[in-house]
């Protein structure tokens, strides 16, 4: 294999790794809990729509909710059991938000059904059907982005995909679920890569793994050798955060720089996390929908760090309890890694497709927010920014509320929220937080503007309608008046017709009735007289 | 179980303002020690005066502005400002001179603009320029370097002189003070004396002036160390010294008897201190990568022209302040190119 020339993205950070706490033991399979809480939205896009009823018994792999719309993903049952409820439940979110969930009570039988026909010879299956399978199996990006994979597989019309990039960089500290997965299921990772290559007709598959995972790299290389597929290349990339950012990884391996507004598929790359590749392999070759994922349970606040194969919907607290529980000095629970993950207010939330890591930090590792000092424009953030932003400038924009400048001039939306600027800031300014705030503020303003312009359109339409109705009414009145005037004009030359002309039907009817009555009276009184003749 | 939530990232901060300031102070130590060696204890007295007056002024302003004292006093920024200002002042100057300078710097240049991080101008340079304009006589009376001076003072004697203005018995000002080499160069070239003659005088050394050349080498060493530690980057110092040196070289080649060469200019006066310690002040300088190149070069060019053609023997302070004015504009016109923004670069 010829040596690949690697590239270096700007900036970056070398945080403490903390991988060894959790990556030394094999993945353990979590026992079924008493209850599974399956959020209807575990992906980017529209929430799925339930297709089961409360009280219904479901089997493992049975579809519980179907995708709604193009960017969506179905939800399947991780085990057999009873649907207890379809209701709001707390989901993993920084604010402790609730969202609609399906509550499944496992019956312990774990009775399965065949969700899909297994296609061991996937090369004989058309890419279109395979993509449909990926969609039907509820597969989303398991690296944490949870974007529906089938949508990504559709690519950009007119742009062929040349390279499938399997992302096994796992650059966030502490997390080792992909590491263990690559060590233990390297073959499935690569077969997933082969399926992806077949689906998008790619020429090659690059598997990027940070060089702090030598065992995973060795396992993948061995699996690649056994597969004998020359299109697959395992690339050891330097360990530097955030090399696992999709565009960063592509840049490191190929030198291609792709900006935020360009999708990777527009440049012929299809990126998928290694866990997603395994899920695709299981869905295609074994006909299994996505109902489980690997979760790293780690940190100085956990009694026994390790990796777990977890049914989706299992509550974090149940998983942590199985994993040995917390240490007494636990102070913070984070979903995801320390750089981009968010602190959760409670552990009574389900493991979703996005949950790659439950990180509990002891108080010594979870420093409270230090007092932010003023920015001294030292530029450490700009030096370390992997997308070459000037965070110190963006901070000024955000603080001043100059969102237009932040967006247009200082490229706010290029920010990948990797958290490096906050981590290196000597004044301890929560920079990413400012940028998230600025982004949501801009989105909100755009929505408000949309709303305002819609309201304006409605208002204008209403005004136009009122105006039109008024005009129509006036026109009608004018017509009537004209008609009347015309009638009057024709009636005037013969006013001598007497009272009859203005008298209406009613009076005429009365008069006629009176005449008939009079006639009848006369007829009764004088039988001999002439029979009554109706004058009318 | 419930947990408190805070914003990501959840890692201990990698840097600290006070740590950066401590490293800057450390980088100042070699040059300062050499300066004390050549120009006597008066240098240290100046530093002690400006630092203590600076801290007092800072505390007073923080209190007046209702800001917490501890985090801002301990960040070290005012000590660095005071130290840098002290290094620009003539040793053995009367005590009120450094005190006035630092108080003006802290009160007007720093806090009236909003305190740390908000000052438009480099506070040390503002303090220096105020003194230079207001007290030209006191500001130009420099002491003679070690080896040339007829006498030297002990630390208590230095304190005594600074606070009373009275020299110890038997020592006259003539024995201690002289004009700086840059001053002599300025006045005498102005009178048409050829440079070769001027540089015959004992106060001129191999590179710059006697003593001065060693002190500036000390600043160079400290500056390179800061670069190596990643506290400052190369852009401003290199472009500043580069533009300055190239101009000096050009004029020197044009008329060697009228214009001194780049080495004399680089190792005299405030060029080195300015390039590594003053122009690199991030608050008042340019922050975009390309902007820093423009900013540094601008200081170098202005400094040379002020030194050579304007009324003052050295021009670092004015050059820095003038470029401070321009920094926001420079930043505006030199936005950084974001990742992949100009299409692929394979």
PDB file of N, CA and C in Angstrom, chain A residues 194-271:
ATOM      1  N   UNK A 194     -18.410  -1.529   2.051  1.00  0.00           N
ATOM      2  CA  UNK A 194     -18.619  -2.099   0.709  1.00  0.00           C
ATOM      3  C   UNK A 194     -20.045  -1.845   0.225  1.00  0.00           C
ATOM      4  N   UNK A 195     -21.008  -2.009   1.152  1.00  0.00           N
ATOM      5  CA  UNK A 195     -22.404  -1.743   0.766  1.00  0.00           C
ATOM      6  C   UNK A 195     -22.548  -0.288   0.319  1.00  0.00           C
ATOM      7  N   UNK A 196     -21.937   0.615   1.116  1.00  0.00           N
ATOM      8  CA  UNK A 196     -22.032   2.037   0.774  1.00  0.00           C
ATOM      9  C   UNK A 196     -21.412   2.307  -0.590  1.00  0.00           C
ATOM     10  N   UNK A 197     -20.256   1.694  -0.848  1.00  0.00           N
ATOM     11  CA  UNK A 197     -19.618   1.892  -2.153  1.00  0.00           C
ATOM     12  C   UNK A 197     -20.538   1.416  -3.268  1.00  0.00           C
ATOM     13  N   UNK A 198     -21.204   0.285  -3.024  1.00  0.00           N
ATOM     14  CA  UNK A 198     -22.112  -0.256  -4.031  1.00  0.00           C
ATOM     15  C   UNK A 198     -23.305   0.689  -4.242  1.00  0.00           C
ATOM     16  N   UNK A 199     -23.840   1.210  -3.145  1.00  0.00           N
ATOM     17  CA  UNK A 199     -25.029   2.065  -3.243  1.00  0.00           C
ATOM     18  C   UNK A 199     -24.739   3.325  -4.058  1.00  0.00           C
ATOM     19  N   UNK A 200     -23.574   3.935  -3.809  1.00  0.00           N
ATOM     20  CA  UNK A 200     -23.300   5.209  -4.472  1.00  0.00           C
ATOM     21  C   UNK A 200     -22.312   5.064  -5.631  1.00  0.00           C
ATOM     22  N   UNK A 201     -21.956   3.819  -5.967  1.00  0.00           N
ATOM     23  CA  UNK A 201     -20.988   3.534  -7.040  1.00  0.00           C
ATOM     24  C   UNK A 201     -19.673   4.275  -6.828  1.00  0.00           C
ATOM     25  N   UNK A 202     -19.164   4.220  -5.611  1.00  0.00           N
ATOM     26  CA  UNK A 202     -17.894   4.883  -5.332  1.00  0.00           C
ATOM     27  C   UNK A 202     -16.739   3.987  -5.750  1.00  0.00           C
ATOM     28  N   UNK A 203     -15.572   4.640  -5.993  1.00  0.00           N
ATOM     29  CA  UNK A 203     -14.406   3.879  -6.436  1.00  0.00           C
ATOM     30  C   UNK A 203     -13.575   3.390  -5.268  1.00  0.00           C
ATOM     31  N   UNK A 204     -13.678   4.118  -4.155  1.00  0.00           N
ATOM     32  CA  UNK A 204     -12.803   3.744  -3.038  1.00  0.00           C
ATOM     33  C   UNK A 204     -13.479   4.065  -1.717  1.00  0.00           C
ATOM     34  N   UNK A 205     -12.921   3.487  -0.669  1.00  0.00           N
ATOM     35  CA  UNK A 205     -13.442   3.703   0.671  1.00  0.00           C
ATOM     36  C   UNK A 205     -12.261   3.990   1.589  1.00  0.00           C
ATOM     37  N   UNK A 206     -12.246   5.180   2.171  1.00  0.00           N
ATOM     38  CA  UNK A 206     -11.182   5.535   3.108  1.00  0.00           C
ATOM     39  C   UNK A 206     -11.739   5.440   4.528  1.00  0.00           C
ATOM     40  N   UNK A 207     -11.061   4.685   5.352  1.00  0.00           N
ATOM     41  CA  UNK A 207     -11.483   4.577   6.745  1.00  0.00           C
ATOM     42  C   UNK A 207     -10.485   5.378   7.578  1.00  0.00           C
ATOM     43  N   UNK A 208     -10.931   6.503   8.129  1.00  0.00           N
ATOM     44  CA  UNK A 208     -10.033   7.371   8.892  1.00  0.00           C
ATOM     45  C   UNK A 208     -10.122   7.082  10.381  1.00  0.00           C
ATOM     46  N   UNK A 209      -8.980   6.742  10.981  1.00  0.00           N
ATOM     47  CA  UNK A 209      -8.950   6.437  12.416  1.00  0.00           C
ATOM     48  C   UNK A 209      -7.786   7.200  13.027  1.00  0.00           C
ATOM     49  N   UNK A 210      -8.012   7.883  14.138  1.00  0.00           N
ATOM     50  CA  UNK A 210      -6.917   8.589  14.804  1.00  0.00           C
ATOM     51  C   UNK A 210      -5.876   7.591  15.286  1.00  0.00           C
ATOM     52  N   UNK A 211      -4.620   8.009  15.211  1.00  0.00           N
ATOM     53  CA  UNK A 211      -3.549   7.051  15.510  1.00  0.00           C
ATOM     54  C   UNK A 211      -3.403   6.748  17.004  1.00  0.00           C
ATOM     55  N   UNK A 212      -4.327   7.260  17.816  1.00  0.00           N
ATOM     56  CA  UNK A 212      -4.312   6.841  19.224  1.00  0.00           C
ATOM     57  C   UNK A 212      -5.108   5.553  19.428  1.00  0.00           C
ATOM     58  N   UNK A 213      -5.550   4.948  18.310  1.00  0.00           N
ATOM     59  CA  UNK A 213      -6.298   3.697  18.403  1.00  0.00           C
ATOM     60  C   UNK A 213      -5.593   2.618  17.596  1.00  0.00           C
ATOM     61  N   UNK A 214      -4.361   2.277  17.964  1.00  0.00           N
ATOM     62  CA  UNK A 214      -3.593   1.321  17.147  1.00  0.00           C
ATOM     63  C   UNK A 214      -4.272  -0.045  17.040  1.00  0.00           C
ATOM     64  N   UNK A 215      -4.962  -0.482  18.110  1.00  0.00           N
ATOM     65  CA  UNK A 215      -5.614  -1.809  18.051  1.00  0.00           C
ATOM     66  C   UNK A 215      -6.722  -1.803  17.012  1.00  0.00           C
ATOM     67  N   UNK A 216      -7.487  -0.703  16.992  1.00  0.00           N
ATOM     68  CA  UNK A 216      -8.572  -0.616  16.016  1.00  0.00           C
ATOM     69  C   UNK A 216      -8.010  -0.593  14.596  1.00  0.00           C
ATOM     70  N   UNK A 217      -6.925   0.158  14.419  1.00  0.00           N
ATOM     71  CA  UNK A 217      -6.321   0.240  13.080  1.00  0.00           C
ATOM     72  C   UNK A 217      -5.829  -1.143  12.654  1.00  0.00           C
ATOM     73  N   UNK A 218      -5.183  -1.848  13.585  1.00  0.00           N
ATOM     74  CA  UNK A 218      -4.676  -3.191  13.266  1.00  0.00           C
ATOM     75  C   UNK A 218      -5.834  -4.114  12.926  1.00  0.00           C
ATOM     76  N   UNK A 219      -6.910  -4.063  13.703  1.00  0.00           N
ATOM     77  CA  UNK A 219      -8.053  -4.942  13.458  1.00  0.00           C
ATOM     78  C   UNK A 219      -8.668  -4.653  12.100  1.00  0.00           C
ATOM     79  N   UNK A 220      -8.788  -3.357  11.766  1.00  0.00           N
ATOM     80  CA  UNK A 220      -9.366  -2.984  10.472  1.00  0.00           C
ATOM     81  C   UNK A 220      -8.466  -3.440   9.329  1.00  0.00           C
ATOM     82  N   UNK A 221      -7.149  -3.282   9.514  1.00  0.00           N
ATOM     83  CA  UNK A 221      -6.215  -3.681   8.444  1.00  0.00           C
ATOM     84  C   UNK A 221      -6.284  -5.181   8.225  1.00  0.00           C
ATOM     85  N   UNK A 222      -6.390  -5.915   9.327  1.00  0.00           N
ATOM     86  CA  UNK A 222      -6.478  -7.368   9.224  1.00  0.00           C
ATOM     87  C   UNK A 222      -7.782  -7.750   8.501  1.00  0.00           C
ATOM     88  N   UNK A 223      -8.869  -7.079   8.895  1.00  0.00           N
ATOM     89  CA  UNK A 223     -10.158  -7.372   8.258  1.00  0.00           C
ATOM     90  C   UNK A 223     -10.113  -7.022   6.774  1.00  0.00           C
ATOM     91  N   UNK A 224      -9.446  -5.914   6.455  1.00  0.00           N
ATOM     92  CA  UNK A 224      -9.340  -5.507   5.050  1.00  0.00           C
ATOM     93  C   UNK A 224      -8.544  -6.533   4.257  1.00  0.00           C
ATOM     94  N   UNK A 225      -7.487  -7.067   4.895  1.00  0.00           N
ATOM     95  CA  UNK A 225      -6.653  -8.077   4.228  1.00  0.00           C
ATOM     96  C   UNK A 225      -7.493  -9.317   3.922  1.00  0.00           C
ATOM     97  N   UNK A 226      -8.290  -9.725   4.916  1.00  0.00           N
ATOM     98  CA  UNK A 226      -9.118 -10.919   4.734  1.00  0.00           C
ATOM     99  C   UNK A 226     -10.180 -10.690   3.664  1.00  0.00           C
ATOM    100  N   UNK A 227     -10.706  -9.469   3.624  1.00  0.00           N
ATOM    101  CA  UNK A 227     -11.715  -9.167   2.610  1.00  0.00           C
ATOM    102  C   UNK A 227     -11.104  -9.124   1.217  1.00  0.00           C
ATOM    103  N   UNK A 228      -9.842  -8.694   1.171  1.00  0.00           N
ATOM    104  CA  UNK A 228      -9.140  -8.627  -0.104  1.00  0.00           C
ATOM    105  C   UNK A 228      -9.734  -7.598  -1.056  1.00  0.00           C
ATOM    106  N   UNK A 229     -10.286  -6.549  -0.518  1.00  0.00           N
ATOM    107  CA  UNK A 229     -10.886  -5.507  -1.354  1.00  0.00           C
ATOM    108  C   UNK A 229      -9.897  -4.345  -1.474  1.00  0.00           C
ATOM    109  N   UNK A 230      -9.338  -4.206  -2.654  1.00  0.00           N
ATOM    110  CA  UNK A 230      -8.283  -3.201  -2.842  1.00  0.00           C
ATOM    111  C   UNK A 230      -8.830  -1.777  -2.786  1.00  0.00           C
ATOM    112  N   UNK A 231     -10.151  -1.640  -2.840  1.00  0.00           N
ATOM    113  CA  UNK A 231     -10.717  -0.290  -2.830  1.00  0.00           C
ATOM    114  C   UNK A 231     -10.703   0.318  -1.438  1.00  0.00           C
ATOM    115  N   UNK A 232     -10.554  -0.555  -0.423  1.00  0.00           N
ATOM    116  CA  UNK A 232     -10.630  -0.075   0.953  1.00  0.00           C
ATOM    117  C   UNK A 232      -9.241   0.282   1.461  1.00  0.00           C
ATOM    118  N   UNK A 233      -9.132   1.474   2.054  1.00  0.00           N
ATOM    119  CA  UNK A 233      -7.848   1.855   2.636  1.00  0.00           C
ATOM    120  C   UNK A 233      -8.067   2.344   4.065  1.00  0.00           C
ATOM    121  N   UNK A 234      -7.297   1.782   4.998  1.00  0.00           N
ATOM    122  CA  UNK A 234      -7.374   2.216   6.392  1.00  0.00           C
ATOM    123  C   UNK A 234      -6.326   3.311   6.579  1.00  0.00           C
ATOM    124  N   UNK A 235      -6.748   4.499   6.981  1.00  0.00           N
ATOM    125  CA  UNK A 235      -5.817   5.618   7.109  1.00  0.00           C
ATOM    126  C   UNK A 235      -5.703   6.016   8.584  1.00  0.00           C
ATOM    127  N   UNK A 236      -4.488   5.933   9.109  1.00  0.00           N
ATOM    128  CA  UNK A 236      -4.249   6.402  10.474  1.00  0.00           C
ATOM    129  C   UNK A 236      -3.997   7.903  10.412  1.00  0.00           C
ATOM    130  N   UNK A 237      -4.878   8.687  11.014  1.00  0.00           N
ATOM    131  CA  UNK A 237      -4.710  10.145  10.964  1.00  0.00           C
ATOM    132  C   UNK A 237      -4.176  10.628  12.305  1.00  0.00           C
ATOM    133  N   UNK A 238      -3.423  11.736  12.291  1.00  0.00           N
ATOM    134  CA  UNK A 238      -2.850  12.225  13.552  1.00  0.00           C
ATOM    135  C   UNK A 238      -3.961  12.554  14.557  1.00  0.00           C
ATOM    136  N   UNK A 239      -3.651  12.317  15.808  1.00  0.00           N
ATOM    137  CA  UNK A 239      -4.619  12.588  16.865  1.00  0.00           C
ATOM    138  C   UNK A 239      -4.616  14.070  17.179  1.00  0.00           C
ATOM    139  N   UNK A 240      -5.601  14.742  16.660  1.00  0.00           N
ATOM    140  CA  UNK A 240      -5.762  16.162  16.994  1.00  0.00           C
ATOM    141  C   UNK A 240      -7.238  16.515  16.829  1.00  0.00           C
ATOM    142  N   UNK A 241      -7.779  17.095  17.870  1.00  0.00           N
ATOM    143  CA  UNK A 241      -9.177  17.480  17.845  1.00  0.00           C
ATOM    144  C   UNK A 241      -9.349  18.704  16.954  1.00  0.00           C
ATOM    145  N   UNK A 242     -10.364  18.830  16.112  1.00  0.00           N
ATOM    146  CA  UNK A 242     -11.445  17.899  15.815  1.00  0.00           C
ATOM    147  C   UNK A 242     -11.274  17.139  14.488  1.00  0.00           C
ATOM    148  N   UNK A 243     -10.344  16.205  14.424  1.00  0.00           N
ATOM    149  CA  UNK A 243     -10.125  15.477  13.171  1.00  0.00           C
ATOM    150  C   UNK A 243     -11.337  14.636  12.802  1.00  0.00           C
ATOM    151  N   UNK A 244     -12.250  14.402  13.756  1.00  0.00           N
ATOM    152  CA  UNK A 244     -13.426  13.607  13.446  1.00  0.00           C
ATOM    153  C   UNK A 244     -14.567  14.419  12.859  1.00  0.00           C
ATOM    154  N   UNK A 245     -14.371  15.736  12.751  1.00  0.00           N
ATOM    155  CA  UNK A 245     -15.346  16.532  12.010  1.00  0.00           C
ATOM    156  C   UNK A 245     -15.295  16.035  10.574  1.00  0.00           C
ATOM    157  N   UNK A 246     -16.442  15.850   9.947  1.00  0.00           N
ATOM    158  CA  UNK A 246     -16.442  15.196   8.636  1.00  0.00           C
ATOM    159  C   UNK A 246     -15.532  15.923   7.638  1.00  0.00           C
ATOM    160  N   UNK A 247     -15.690  17.247   7.590  1.00  0.00           N
ATOM    161  CA  UNK A 247     -14.912  18.005   6.609  1.00  0.00           C
ATOM    162  C   UNK A 247     -13.442  18.075   6.999  1.00  0.00           C
ATOM    163  N   UNK A 248     -13.192  18.064   8.293  1.00  0.00           N
ATOM    164  CA  UNK A 248     -11.802  18.042   8.751  1.00  0.00           C
ATOM    165  C   UNK A 248     -11.145  16.726   8.354  1.00  0.00           C
ATOM    166  N   UNK A 249     -11.877  15.621   8.563  1.00  0.00           N
ATOM    167  CA  UNK A 249     -11.305  14.304   8.255  1.00  0.00           C
ATOM    168  C   UNK A 249     -11.046  14.181   6.752  1.00  0.00           C
ATOM    169  N   UNK A 250     -11.989  14.665   5.948  1.00  0.00           N
ATOM    170  CA  UNK A 250     -11.796  14.613   4.492  1.00  0.00           C
ATOM    171  C   UNK A 250     -10.571  15.437   4.112  1.00  0.00           C
ATOM    172  N   UNK A 251     -10.422  16.589   4.753  1.00  0.00           N
ATOM    173  CA  UNK A 251      -9.268  17.426   4.450  1.00  0.00           C
ATOM    174  C   UNK A 251      -7.965  16.720   4.831  1.00  0.00           C
ATOM    175  N   UNK A 252      -7.951  16.105   6.004  1.00  0.00           N
ATOM    176  CA  UNK A 252      -6.731  15.438   6.456  1.00  0.00           C
ATOM    177  C   UNK A 252      -6.353  14.318   5.478  1.00  0.00           C
ATOM    178  N   UNK A 253      -7.350  13.560   5.030  1.00  0.00           N
ATOM    179  CA  UNK A 253      -7.025  12.385   4.215  1.00  0.00           C
ATOM    180  C   UNK A 253      -6.809  12.708   2.745  1.00  0.00           C
ATOM    181  N   UNK A 254      -7.468  13.773   2.245  1.00  0.00           N
ATOM    182  CA  UNK A 254      -7.386  14.028   0.805  1.00  0.00           C
ATOM    183  C   UNK A 254      -6.897  15.425   0.453  1.00  0.00           C
ATOM    184  N   UNK A 255      -6.847  16.319   1.425  1.00  0.00           N
ATOM    185  CA  UNK A 255      -6.430  17.685   1.122  1.00  0.00           C
ATOM    186  C   UNK A 255      -7.564  18.565   0.629  1.00  0.00           C
ATOM    187  N   UNK A 256      -8.740  17.975   0.490  1.00  0.00           N
ATOM    188  CA  UNK A 256      -9.885  18.730  -0.036  1.00  0.00           C
ATOM    189  C   UNK A 256     -10.474  19.617   1.060  1.00  0.00           C
ATOM    190  N   UNK A 257     -10.575  20.908   0.783  1.00  0.00           N
ATOM    191  CA  UNK A 257     -11.180  21.821   1.755  1.00  0.00           C
ATOM    192  C   UNK A 257     -12.610  22.106   1.337  1.00  0.00           C
ATOM    193  N   UNK A 258     -13.539  21.783   2.199  1.00  0.00           N
ATOM    194  CA  UNK A 258     -14.944  21.985   1.858  1.00  0.00           C
ATOM    195  C   UNK A 258     -15.556  22.924   2.874  1.00  0.00           C
ATOM    196  N   UNK A 259     -16.118  24.006   2.387  1.00  0.00           N
ATOM    197  CA  UNK A 259     -16.665  25.005   3.309  1.00  0.00           C
ATOM    198  C   UNK A 259     -18.048  24.579   3.787  1.00  0.00           C
ATOM    199  N   UNK A 260     -18.541  25.358   4.730  1.00  0.00           N
ATOM    200  CA  UNK A 260     -19.790  25.000   5.388  1.00  0.00           C
ATOM    201  C   UNK A 260     -20.957  24.918   4.405  1.00  0.00           C
ATOM    202  N   UNK A 261     -20.992  25.852   3.460  1.00  0.00           N
ATOM    203  CA  UNK A 261     -22.180  25.884   2.600  1.00  0.00           C
ATOM    204  C   UNK A 261     -22.163  24.808   1.526  1.00  0.00           C
ATOM    205  N   UNK A 262     -21.043  24.125   1.378  1.00  0.00           N
ATOM    206  CA  UNK A 262     -20.967  23.057   0.390  1.00  0.00           C
ATOM    207  C   UNK A 262     -21.178  21.727   1.088  1.00  0.00           C
ATOM    208  N   UNK A 263     -22.050  20.902   0.540  1.00  0.00           N
ATOM    209  CA  UNK A 263     -22.196  19.577   1.121  1.00  0.00           C
ATOM    210  C   UNK A 263     -21.069  18.682   0.626  1.00  0.00           C
ATOM    211  N   UNK A 264     -20.686  17.713   1.455  1.00  0.00           N
ATOM    212  CA  UNK A 264     -19.571  16.845   1.056  1.00  0.00           C
ATOM    213  C   UNK A 264     -19.926  16.065  -0.197  1.00  0.00           C
ATOM    214  N   UNK A 265     -21.210  15.719  -0.346  1.00  0.00           N
ATOM    215  CA  UNK A 265     -21.584  14.939  -1.528  1.00  0.00           C
ATOM    216  C   UNK A 265     -21.443  15.765  -2.803  1.00  0.00           C
ATOM    217  N   UNK A 266     -21.504  17.090  -2.654  1.00  0.00           N
ATOM    218  CA  UNK A 266     -21.325  17.936  -3.838  1.00  0.00           C
ATOM    219  C   UNK A 266     -19.894  17.831  -4.367  1.00  0.00           C
ATOM    220  N   UNK A 267     -18.991  17.379  -3.507  1.00  0.00           N
ATOM    221  CA  UNK A 267     -17.604  17.216  -3.941  1.00  0.00           C
ATOM    222  C   UNK A 267     -17.256  15.742  -4.146  1.00  0.00           C
ATOM    223  N   UNK A 268     -18.281  14.900  -4.127  1.00  0.00           N
ATOM    224  CA  UNK A 268     -18.036  13.492  -4.425  1.00  0.00           C
ATOM    225  C   UNK A 268     -17.625  12.659  -3.227  1.00  0.00           C
ATOM    226  N   UNK A 269     -17.868  13.165  -2.021  1.00  0.00           N
ATOM    227  CA  UNK A 269     -17.548  12.379  -0.825  1.00  0.00           C
ATOM    228  C   UNK A 269     -18.828  11.977  -0.114  1.00  0.00           C
ATOM    229  N   UNK A 270     -18.853  10.749   0.354  1.00  0.00           N
ATOM    230  CA  UNK A 270     -19.958  10.343   1.216  1.00  0.00           C
ATOM    231  C   UNK A 270     -19.348   9.934   2.556  1.00  0.00           C
ATOM    232  N   UNK A 271     -19.640  10.692   3.583  1.00  0.00           N
ATOM    233  CA  UNK A 271     -19.086  10.384   4.900  1.00  0.00           C
ATOM    234  C   UNK A 271     -20.099   9.639   5.757  1.00  0.00           C
TER     235      UNK A 271
END
